[in-house]
Coordinates of C-alpha atoms in Angstrom, one line a residue:
M16 CA 271.1 -12.3 96.8
K17 CA 269.2 -14.1 99.5
G18 CA 269.9 -13.1 103.1
F19 CA 272.8 -14.8 105.0
N20 CA 271.6 -17.7 107.2
F21 CA 273.9 -18.1 110.2
Q22 CA 273.5 -21.7 111.5
P23 CA 276.2 -23.0 113.9
K24 CA 276.4 -26.8 113.8
L25 CA 276.5 -27.0 117.6
F26 CA 272.8 -26.1 117.9
A27 CA 271.8 -28.4 115.1
T28 CA 273.7 -31.4 116.6
M29 CA 272.1 -30.8 120.0
R30 CA 268.8 -32.2 118.7
G31 CA 268.9 -35.9 119.5
Y32 CA 272.2 -35.6 121.4
T33 CA 272.6 -38.5 123.8
K34 CA 274.6 -39.2 126.9
T35 CA 276.7 -41.7 124.9
D36 CA 277.5 -38.9 122.4
L37 CA 278.6 -36.7 125.3
T38 CA 280.9 -39.4 126.7
T39 CA 282.5 -39.9 123.3
D40 CA 282.9 -36.2 122.7
V41 CA 284.5 -35.6 126.1
M42 CA 287.1 -38.4 125.5
A43 CA 287.9 -37.1 122.0
G44 CA 288.2 -33.5 123.4
I45 CA 290.6 -34.6 126.1
I46 CA 292.9 -36.4 123.6
V47 CA 292.7 -33.5 121.1
G48 CA 293.6 -31.1 123.9
I49 CA 296.7 -33.1 124.8
V50 CA 297.7 -33.3 121.1
A51 CA 297.2 -29.6 120.7
L52 CA 299.4 -28.7 123.6
P53 CA 302.9 -29.2 122.1
L54 CA 301.8 -27.9 118.8
A55 CA 300.4 -24.7 120.3
I56 CA 303.6 -24.1 122.3
A57 CA 305.8 -24.8 119.2
F58 CA 303.7 -22.6 116.9
G59 CA 303.7 -19.8 119.4
I60 CA 307.5 -19.8 119.9
A61 CA 308.2 -20.2 116.1
S62 CA 305.9 -17.2 115.4
G63 CA 308.0 -15.0 117.6
V64 CA 305.7 -14.8 120.6
S65 CA 305.8 -16.4 124.1
P66 CA 304.7 -20.1 124.4
E67 CA 301.5 -19.3 126.4
K68 CA 300.2 -17.1 123.6
G69 CA 300.1 -20.2 121.4
I70 CA 298.0 -22.0 124.0
I71 CA 295.8 -19.0 124.6
T72 CA 295.0 -18.9 120.9
A73 CA 294.1 -22.6 120.9
I74 CA 291.8 -22.0 124.0
V75 CA 290.0 -18.9 122.8
A76 CA 289.9 -19.6 119.0
G77 CA 289.2 -23.3 119.6
F78 CA 286.2 -22.5 121.8
V79 CA 284.7 -19.9 119.5
V80 CA 285.2 -22.0 116.3
S81 CA 283.4 -25.0 118.0
L82 CA 280.7 -22.8 119.5
L83 CA 279.8 -20.9 116.3
G84 CA 281.4 -22.9 113.4
G85 CA 279.7 -24.6 110.5
S86 CA 281.4 -27.9 110.9
K87 CA 280.7 -30.7 113.4
V88 CA 284.3 -31.7 114.0
Q89 CA 286.5 -28.7 113.1
I90 CA 289.2 -27.9 115.6
G91 CA 290.4 -24.3 115.5
G92 CA 293.7 -22.9 116.8
P93 CA 297.2 -21.7 115.7
T94 CA 298.7 -23.5 112.7
G95 CA 302.0 -23.8 111.0
A96 CA 300.7 -21.9 108.0
F97 CA 300.7 -18.6 110.0
I98 CA 304.2 -18.9 111.4
V99 CA 305.9 -17.1 108.6
I100 CA 303.4 -14.2 108.3
I101 CA 303.1 -13.7 112.1
Y102 CA 306.9 -13.5 112.5
S103 CA 307.3 -11.0 109.7
I104 CA 304.4 -8.8 111.1
I105 CA 306.0 -8.8 114.6
Q106 CA 309.4 -7.8 113.1
E107 CA 307.9 -4.9 111.2
Y108 CA 305.0 -3.7 113.3
G109 CA 305.4 -5.3 116.7
I110 CA 302.8 -7.2 118.8
E111 CA 300.4 -4.2 118.7
G112 CA 300.5 -4.4 114.9
L113 CA 299.9 -8.1 114.9
M114 CA 296.8 -7.6 117.1
V115 CA 295.4 -4.9 114.8
A116 CA 296.1 -7.0 111.6
T117 CA 294.5 -10.1 113.2
M118 CA 291.4 -8.3 114.2
M119 CA 291.1 -6.7 110.7
A120 CA 291.5 -10.2 109.2
G121 CA 288.6 -11.3 111.5
V122 CA 286.4 -8.6 110.2
L123 CA 287.2 -9.6 106.6
L124 CA 286.5 -13.2 107.3
I125 CA 283.1 -12.3 108.7
L126 CA 282.3 -10.2 105.6
L127 CA 283.3 -13.1 103.4
G128 CA 280.8 -15.3 105.2
V129 CA 278.0 -12.7 105.4
F130 CA 278.3 -12.1 101.6
K131 CA 278.3 -15.8 101.0
L132 CA 281.7 -16.0 99.4
G133 CA 282.7 -19.2 101.2
T134 CA 282.1 -21.3 98.2
I135 CA 284.2 -19.1 96.0
I136 CA 287.3 -19.8 98.1
K137 CA 287.0 -23.4 97.2
F138 CA 287.5 -22.6 93.6
I139 CA 291.1 -21.4 94.1
P140 CA 293.2 -23.7 91.8
Y141 CA 294.8 -26.7 93.5
P142 CA 298.3 -25.9 92.2
I143 CA 298.1 -22.5 94.0
I144 CA 297.1 -24.1 97.3
I145 CA 299.9 -26.7 97.1
G146 CA 302.3 -24.0 96.1
F147 CA 301.4 -22.0 99.2
T148 CA 301.5 -24.9 101.6
S149 CA 304.8 -26.4 100.2
G150 CA 306.4 -23.0 100.3
I151 CA 305.3 -22.4 103.9
A152 CA 306.6 -25.8 104.8
V153 CA 310.1 -25.0 103.4
T154 CA 310.0 -21.7 105.3
I155 CA 309.1 -23.3 108.6
F156 CA 311.9 -25.8 108.2
T157 CA 314.3 -23.0 107.5
T158 CA 313.3 -21.1 110.7
Q159 CA 314.1 -24.2 112.8
I160 CA 317.6 -24.8 111.5
A161 CA 319.2 -22.6 114.2
D162 CA 317.6 -24.6 117.1
V163 CA 318.1 -28.0 115.4
F164 CA 321.9 -27.3 115.2
G165 CA 322.1 -25.0 118.2
L166 CA 323.9 -22.3 116.1
N167 CA 325.4 -19.3 117.9
F168 CA 325.2 -16.1 115.9
G169 CA 327.1 -13.9 118.3
G170 CA 324.4 -11.4 118.7
E171 CA 323.9 -11.0 115.0
K172 CA 320.2 -10.4 114.1
V173 CA 318.5 -13.2 112.1
P174 CA 317.3 -11.8 108.7
G175 CA 313.6 -12.1 107.9
D176 CA 314.2 -13.4 104.3
F177 CA 314.8 -16.9 103.2
V178 CA 318.2 -16.3 101.4
G179 CA 319.5 -14.1 104.2
K180 CA 318.7 -16.8 106.8
W181 CA 320.6 -19.5 104.9
M182 CA 323.6 -17.1 104.4
L183 CA 323.7 -16.5 108.1
Y184 CA 323.5 -20.2 108.9
V185 CA 326.4 -21.0 106.5
R186 CA 328.6 -18.3 108.0
H187 CA 328.0 -19.6 111.6
F188 CA 327.8 -23.4 110.9
D189 CA 331.1 -23.8 112.7
T190 CA 329.2 -23.1 116.0
V191 CA 327.1 -26.3 115.8
N192 CA 326.0 -27.6 119.2
W193 CA 326.0 -31.4 118.8
W194 CA 323.8 -31.9 121.9
N195 CA 321.1 -29.9 120.2
V196 CA 321.5 -32.1 117.1
V197 CA 321.1 -35.3 119.1
V198 CA 318.0 -33.9 121.0
S199 CA 316.3 -32.9 117.7
V200 CA 317.1 -36.1 115.9
V201 CA 315.9 -38.2 118.8
S202 CA 312.7 -36.1 119.0
I203 CA 312.1 -36.7 115.2
L204 CA 312.7 -40.4 115.5
I205 CA 310.3 -40.7 118.5
I206 CA 307.5 -38.9 116.5
A207 CA 308.1 -41.1 113.5
L208 CA 308.1 -44.3 115.4
T209 CA 305.3 -43.7 117.9
P210 CA 302.4 -44.5 115.4
K211 CA 303.9 -48.0 115.0
F212 CA 303.2 -48.7 118.7
S213 CA 300.2 -46.4 119.4
K214 CA 297.7 -44.7 117.2
K215 CA 296.0 -42.9 120.1
I216 CA 299.0 -41.1 121.7
P217 CA 300.5 -38.4 119.6
G218 CA 304.2 -38.8 118.8
S219 CA 304.9 -35.1 119.4
L220 CA 303.6 -35.4 123.0
V221 CA 305.7 -38.6 123.6
A222 CA 308.8 -36.9 122.2
I223 CA 308.3 -33.8 124.4
V224 CA 307.8 -35.9 127.6
V225 CA 310.6 -38.3 127.0
V226 CA 313.2 -35.8 125.7
T227 CA 312.4 -33.2 128.3
L228 CA 312.8 -35.7 131.1
A229 CA 316.1 -37.0 129.6
V230 CA 317.5 -33.4 129.2
Y231 CA 316.5 -32.5 132.7
L232 CA 318.3 -35.6 134.1
M233 CA 321.3 -34.8 132.0
K234 CA 321.4 -31.3 133.4
V235 CA 320.9 -32.3 137.0
Y236 CA 323.0 -35.4 137.2
G237 CA 325.3 -35.1 134.2
G238 CA 326.1 -31.4 134.4
I239 CA 325.3 -31.0 130.7
T240 CA 323.8 -27.6 130.3
A241 CA 324.4 -27.0 126.6
V242 CA 320.8 -27.6 125.6
D243 CA 318.6 -24.5 125.8
T244 CA 315.0 -24.9 127.2
I245 CA 311.9 -22.7 127.0
G246 CA 312.7 -21.4 130.5
D247 CA 316.1 -20.1 129.3
R248 CA 314.5 -17.8 126.8
F249 CA 310.9 -17.1 128.0
S250 CA 309.2 -16.3 131.3
I251 CA 305.9 -18.3 131.3
K252 CA 302.7 -17.0 132.9
S253 CA 300.1 -19.5 134.1
Q254 CA 297.1 -17.3 133.5
L255 CA 294.8 -15.8 130.9
P256 CA 295.8 -12.2 130.3
E257 CA 293.3 -9.5 130.9
A258 CA 291.3 -8.5 127.8
A259 CA 292.8 -5.5 126.0
V260 CA 291.8 -3.9 122.8
P261 CA 294.7 -2.4 120.8
S262 CA 294.6 1.3 119.9
L263 CA 293.5 1.9 116.3
N264 CA 294.6 4.7 114.1
W265 CA 294.0 5.2 110.4
E266 CA 297.7 5.1 109.5
A267 CA 298.1 1.6 111.1
V268 CA 294.9 0.4 109.4
K269 CA 296.2 1.5 106.0
N270 CA 299.7 -0.1 106.4
L271 CA 298.3 -3.3 107.8
F272 CA 295.4 -3.8 105.4
P273 CA 297.4 -5.9 102.8
V274 CA 298.7 -8.1 105.7
A275 CA 295.2 -8.5 107.0
I276 CA 294.0 -9.7 103.6
T277 CA 296.8 -12.3 103.6
I278 CA 295.8 -13.6 107.0
A279 CA 292.1 -13.6 106.0
V280 CA 292.6 -15.4 102.7
L281 CA 295.1 -17.9 104.2
G282 CA 292.7 -18.6 107.1
A283 CA 289.7 -19.0 104.8
I284 CA 291.6 -21.4 102.5
E285 CA 293.0 -23.5 105.4
S286 CA 289.8 -23.7 107.4
L287 CA 287.6 -24.6 104.5
L288 CA 290.1 -27.1 103.2
S289 CA 290.2 -28.7 106.7
A290 CA 286.4 -28.7 106.9
T291 CA 286.1 -30.3 103.4
V292 CA 288.6 -33.0 104.3
A293 CA 286.6 -33.7 107.5
D294 CA 283.3 -33.9 105.4
G295 CA 284.8 -36.6 103.3
V296 CA 285.7 -38.7 106.3
I297 CA 282.5 -38.3 108.4
G298 CA 280.1 -38.1 105.4
D299 CA 278.7 -34.7 106.5
R300 CA 278.5 -31.3 104.8
H301 CA 279.8 -28.2 106.5
D302 CA 278.3 -24.7 106.0
S303 CA 281.3 -22.8 104.6
N304 CA 279.8 -19.3 105.2
T305 CA 278.9 -20.0 108.8
E306 CA 282.4 -21.4 109.3
L307 CA 284.0 -18.2 107.9
V308 CA 282.0 -16.1 110.3
A309 CA 283.1 -18.3 113.2
Q310 CA 286.7 -18.0 112.1
G311 CA 286.3 -14.3 111.8
V312 CA 284.9 -13.9 115.3
A313 CA 287.7 -16.2 116.6
N314 CA 290.4 -13.9 115.1
I315 CA 288.7 -10.8 116.6
V316 CA 288.5 -12.3 120.1
S317 CA 291.8 -14.1 120.1
P318 CA 294.1 -11.1 120.0
I319 CA 292.0 -9.3 122.7
F320 CA 293.3 -12.0 125.1
G321 CA 296.8 -11.9 123.7
G322 CA 296.4 -14.7 121.1
I323 CA 297.6 -14.9 117.5
P324 CA 295.8 -15.6 114.2
A325 CA 294.0 -18.9 114.1
T326 CA 292.2 -21.2 111.6
G327 CA 290.9 -24.7 111.2
A328 CA 293.7 -27.2 111.9
I329 CA 293.6 -30.3 109.7
A330 CA 295.8 -32.5 112.0
R331 CA 293.8 -31.8 115.1
T332 CA 290.5 -32.1 113.3
M333 CA 291.5 -35.5 112.0
T334 CA 292.6 -36.5 115.5
N335 CA 289.2 -35.5 116.8
I336 CA 287.5 -37.6 114.1
N337 CA 289.8 -40.6 114.7
N338 CA 289.0 -40.5 118.4
G339 CA 285.3 -40.5 118.0
G340 CA 284.4 -36.8 118.0
K341 CA 280.7 -36.5 117.1
S342 CA 279.9 -32.8 117.6
P343 CA 281.4 -29.3 118.4
V344 CA 281.2 -30.3 122.0
A345 CA 284.5 -32.2 121.5
G346 CA 286.2 -28.9 120.3
I347 CA 284.8 -27.1 123.4
V348 CA 286.2 -29.8 125.7
H349 CA 289.6 -29.5 124.0
A350 CA 289.6 -25.8 124.8
V351 CA 288.7 -26.4 128.4
V352 CA 291.5 -29.1 128.7
L353 CA 294.0 -26.6 127.4
L354 CA 292.8 -23.9 129.8
L355 CA 293.3 -26.3 132.8
I356 CA 296.8 -27.2 131.5
L357 CA 297.6 -23.4 131.2
L358 CA 296.4 -22.6 134.7
F359 CA 297.9 -25.6 136.6
L360 CA 300.7 -27.3 134.6
M361 CA 302.2 -24.5 132.4
P362 CA 305.3 -24.0 134.7
L363 CA 306.5 -27.5 133.7
A364 CA 306.7 -26.2 130.1
Q365 CA 309.9 -24.2 131.0
Y366 CA 311.8 -27.5 131.0
I367 CA 311.0 -28.4 127.4
P368 CA 314.2 -28.2 125.2
M369 CA 314.0 -25.7 122.3
A370 CA 315.7 -28.4 120.1
C371 CA 312.9 -30.8 120.9
L372 CA 310.3 -28.2 119.7
A373 CA 312.4 -27.6 116.6
G374 CA 312.2 -31.4 115.9
V375 CA 308.4 -31.2 116.3
L376 CA 308.2 -28.4 113.8
V377 CA 310.5 -30.2 111.3
V378 CA 308.0 -33.0 111.3
V379 CA 305.2 -30.5 110.9
S380 CA 306.9 -28.9 108.0
Y381 CA 307.6 -32.3 106.4
N382 CA 303.9 -33.3 106.7
M383 CA 302.8 -30.0 105.4
S384 CA 305.1 -30.0 102.4
G385 CA 303.0 -32.7 100.6
W386 CA 306.1 -33.4 98.5
R387 CA 304.5 -36.4 96.8
V388 CA 301.5 -34.3 95.6
F389 CA 304.0 -31.5 94.6
K390 CA 306.0 -34.0 92.5
G391 CA 302.8 -35.4 91.0
L392 CA 301.6 -31.9 89.9
L393 CA 304.9 -31.4 88.0
R394 CA 303.5 -34.0 85.5
N395 CA 300.4 -31.9 84.9
P396 CA 299.9 -29.4 82.0
K397 CA 302.5 -26.8 81.7
A398 CA 300.2 -23.9 82.7
D399 CA 299.5 -25.7 86.1
V400 CA 303.2 -26.4 86.6
V401 CA 304.1 -22.7 86.0
V402 CA 301.4 -21.6 88.5
L403 CA 302.6 -24.2 91.1
L404 CA 306.3 -23.1 90.8
I405 CA 305.5 -19.3 90.8
T406 CA 303.4 -19.6 93.9
F407 CA 306.0 -21.8 95.6
F408 CA 309.0 -19.7 94.9
L409 CA 307.2 -16.4 95.7
T410 CA 306.2 -17.9 99.1
V411 CA 309.7 -19.1 99.9
I412 CA 311.9 -16.3 98.4
F413 CA 309.7 -13.2 99.0
D414 CA 306.9 -13.6 101.5
L415 CA 303.4 -14.9 101.9
T416 CA 301.7 -11.6 101.3
V417 CA 303.2 -11.3 97.8
A418 CA 302.5 -15.0 97.1
I419 CA 298.8 -14.6 98.2
E420 CA 298.3 -11.5 96.1
V421 CA 300.0 -12.9 93.0
G422 CA 298.3 -16.3 93.5
L423 CA 294.9 -14.7 93.6
V424 CA 295.6 -12.7 90.4
I425 CA 296.8 -15.9 88.7
A426 CA 293.6 -17.7 89.9
C427 CA 291.5 -15.0 88.4
V428 CA 293.4 -15.0 85.1
L429 CA 293.2 -18.8 84.9
F430 CA 289.5 -18.7 85.6
M431 CA 288.9 -16.1 82.8
K432 CA 291.1 -17.9 80.4
R433 CA 289.3 -21.2 80.9
V434 CA 285.9 -19.5 80.7
M435 CA 286.9 -17.9 77.4
E436 CA 288.1 -21.3 76.1
T437 CA 284.7 -22.8 76.9
T438 CA 282.8 -19.9 75.1
E439 CA 282.5 -20.4 71.4
I440 CA 281.3 -18.0 68.7
S441 CA 280.3 -19.5 65.3
V442 CA 279.0 -17.9 62.1
I443 CA 276.2 -19.5 60.1
T444 CA 275.3 -18.2 56.7
D445 CA 273.3 -20.9 54.9
E446 CA 271.0 -23.2 56.9
I447 CA 270.4 -24.6 60.4
D448 CA 270.0 -28.3 61.0
P449 CA 266.9 -28.8 63.3
N450 CA 268.4 -32.1 64.6
N451 CA 271.1 -30.2 66.4
E452 CA 268.8 -27.5 67.8
S453 CA 266.7 -27.2 70.9
D454 CA 264.8 -24.0 70.4
L455 CA 263.1 -24.6 67.0
E456 CA 259.3 -24.5 67.2
V457 CA 258.7 -25.7 63.7
H458 CA 260.8 -28.8 62.9
E459 CA 261.4 -28.3 59.2
E460 CA 263.9 -30.4 57.2
H461 CA 266.3 -27.4 57.3
L462 CA 265.8 -23.8 58.4
I463 CA 267.0 -21.8 55.5
I464 CA 268.8 -18.5 56.3
P465 CA 267.9 -15.8 53.7
Q466 CA 270.6 -14.4 51.5
G467 CA 272.2 -11.3 53.0
V468 CA 271.6 -12.6 56.6
E469 CA 274.3 -14.0 58.9
V470 CA 273.7 -15.8 62.2
Y471 CA 276.2 -15.5 65.0
E472 CA 275.9 -18.2 67.7
I473 CA 277.4 -17.4 71.1
N474 CA 277.8 -20.5 73.3
G475 CA 278.9 -19.5 76.8
P476 CA 279.0 -16.4 79.1
Y477 CA 279.3 -13.1 77.3
F478 CA 281.8 -11.1 79.4
F479 CA 284.7 -8.8 78.7
G480 CA 287.0 -11.4 77.3
I481 CA 284.4 -12.8 74.9
A482 CA 283.3 -9.3 73.9
T483 CA 286.9 -8.7 72.5
K484 CA 286.8 -12.1 70.8
F485 CA 283.5 -11.3 69.1
E486 CA 284.9 -8.0 67.8
E487 CA 287.9 -9.9 66.3
I488 CA 285.6 -12.3 64.5
M489 CA 283.6 -9.4 63.1
A490 CA 286.7 -7.7 61.8
R491 CA 288.0 -10.9 60.1
L492 CA 284.8 -11.3 58.0
G493 CA 285.3 -9.3 54.8
D494 CA 281.7 -9.1 53.5
R495 CA 279.0 -7.0 55.2
P496 CA 275.6 -8.7 55.5
K497 CA 272.4 -6.7 55.5
I498 CA 271.1 -8.3 58.7
R499 CA 273.0 -9.9 61.6
I500 CA 271.2 -12.3 64.0
I501 CA 273.0 -12.7 67.3
R502 CA 271.8 -16.0 68.8
M503 CA 272.1 -15.9 72.6
R504 CA 270.2 -19.0 73.7
K505 CA 273.3 -20.4 75.4
V506 CA 274.5 -17.2 77.0
P507 CA 273.9 -17.6 80.8
F508 CA 275.0 -14.1 81.7
I509 CA 276.3 -10.9 80.3
D510 CA 278.5 -8.3 82.1
S511 CA 278.8 -4.5 81.5
T512 CA 281.6 -4.9 79.0
G513 CA 279.5 -7.3 77.0
I514 CA 276.6 -4.8 77.0
H515 CA 279.0 -2.1 75.9
N516 CA 280.2 -4.4 73.1
L517 CA 276.7 -5.1 71.9
D518 CA 275.8 -1.4 72.1
T519 CA 278.9 -0.5 70.1
L520 CA 278.2 -3.2 67.5
C521 CA 274.6 -2.0 67.1
R522 CA 275.7 1.7 66.6
M523 CA 278.4 0.7 64.1
S524 CA 276.0 -1.6 62.3
Q525 CA 273.4 1.2 62.1
K526 CA 276.0 3.5 60.5
E527 CA 276.7 0.7 57.9
N528 CA 272.9 0.1 57.4
I529 CA 273.1 -3.4 58.9
H530 CA 270.2 -4.5 61.1
I531 CA 270.8 -6.4 64.3
I532 CA 268.4 -9.0 65.7
L533 CA 268.8 -10.8 69.0
S534 CA 267.5 -14.4 69.3
G535 CA 266.8 -16.7 72.3
V536 CA 267.8 -14.2 75.0
N537 CA 267.2 -15.9 78.4
P538 CA 265.2 -14.0 81.2
Q539 CA 268.3 -13.1 83.2
V540 CA 270.2 -11.6 80.3
H541 CA 266.9 -10.0 79.0
S542 CA 266.5 -8.2 82.4
V543 CA 270.1 -6.9 82.4
L544 CA 269.8 -5.6 78.8
E545 CA 266.5 -4.0 79.5
K546 CA 267.7 -2.2 82.7
S547 CA 270.8 -0.9 80.8
G548 CA 268.5 0.8 78.2
F549 CA 269.9 -1.3 75.4
Y550 CA 266.5 -2.1 74.0
E551 CA 265.8 1.5 73.3
L552 CA 268.6 1.5 70.8
L553 CA 267.7 -1.8 69.2
G554 CA 263.9 -1.8 69.4
K555 CA 261.8 -4.5 71.1
E556 CA 260.6 -5.8 67.7
N557 CA 264.2 -7.0 67.1
I558 CA 264.4 -9.1 70.3
C559 CA 263.1 -12.6 69.5
S560 CA 262.4 -15.5 71.8
N561 CA 263.8 -18.1 69.3
I562 CA 265.5 -18.6 66.0
N563 CA 262.3 -19.2 64.1
E564 CA 261.0 -15.9 65.1
A565 CA 264.3 -14.2 64.4
I566 CA 264.5 -15.7 60.8
E567 CA 260.9 -14.6 60.2
V568 CA 261.7 -11.0 61.2
A569 CA 264.9 -11.1 59.2
T570 CA 263.0 -12.4 56.1
K571 CA 260.4 -9.6 56.3
E572 CA 263.2 -7.0 56.7
M573 CA 265.1 -8.4 53.8
A574 CA 261.9 -8.3 51.7
E575 CA 261.4 -4.6 52.6
L576 CA 265.1 -3.8 51.9
N577 CA 264.9 -5.6 48.5
N578 CA 261.7 -3.7 47.6
L579 CA 263.3 -0.5 48.6
E580 CA 266.3 -1.2 46.5
K581 CA 264.1 -2.0 43.5
S582 CA 262.1 1.2 43.8
V583 CA 265.3 3.2 44.1
N584 CA 266.8 1.5 41.0
S585 CA 263.5 1.9 39.0
D586 CA 263.6 5.7 39.8

């Protein structure tokens, strides 16, 4: 494996960077910062932390991702995908546990990048990704029902699971606060209608400003105090907290490791998916491994300053592109804008109604659900539909950790199944047509296979699944040839199980007095077999570069065997 080449896009884009580019990036960064504000607050609160922690995450992670990332326009920060997992971690392990898990996930992301596994993440089947995101969307929607309807649970604790939440909602649905419903519905309508009047100003920001002002006036002049605001539930601090590293112990690391894997995998999937979407729009190509390292560093630094897990945010990245962002400078400006808002304007956030934020997150969950894509995938082959539904229901009913683990196992099984389906094994006993071959040196009319010789053609990777398939084909063949030629010209690689299978085949064949000849072994497979000591068993004279040579060796061996049999019979 070649060494990892860490190349942040920021430094590459600085070559030839102009004053015009800077102006465009600054304007884009300001707009993205304003767009990110309500989302950062909403994601922070929905995750079970204070609103400023969402903004701190957007500031710290957004700055690091833009500074070190492998994409020109990627915007990092808190996203809806993490709400469910963060909430469950806090419930079970507390804030300290969340910090440890996030930092562990950061280390895992860095390792994924250093070992150049960024491209592998892209091969996770599409139905699994849609199953995750749709399931997360349903879960986010479920968490907002209490604030949308202003339900009063009378001190009863909200369960962490999907079914338990809905049972609690049904039991207490007679406590609906209709003012909350009005605030949420109006917020959703404003967000939906804003794009019809302005493409630049985000609907979520318009909704928060308009609805917050309306609720404030209702409270001051109308005496209506039924709508809870952020200030009623949280005390907001307008400052960056001091850096603090959580205390680590082996027991916490062991318990939180599965959760850290979930955060890392989800972060890798979402950030690379966002970067890939951005590439398609701007006609660029991101460096996936550098991007993963940047995401990893961001998730190590963010919790030190009180932040939560972060990743690439598709909506904010697209906002950056649509407003002319040219380079990572726009992402850095976005982080600076949010820092200034945190330091000087954050006290105003206490007046934002919780029902308004719930409306924002309802829209986020709707956009994330991708229900049209989900519906379209249901018309795909049954195997894809099963994978989609399993991942979706595991995410919704159980939790994201289980869904990620099972989803990755399904992805591996699907990959192996499809590779096995592409690898074919055929048996040739009479002749080879030179018109269909590429490795014949002498183009005769037909290449005749001597009697008593069988040729096994393997077309595709020879790994553990195919090794078993090969054994089954051998078992089905009733007759026993005197020589077996295993043609491997189309085998790109072989794994340890394949080597073991070949080794076992040779030993069994030797016991049955059957000679084995390998034909057309490529250099890579040749090297693996040689290092494993396989050739000592078979003999180098039985390793042939092409089928002509293999047939020639087989013909000589058949002649020797026939002469030996004649001499034995004559005696």
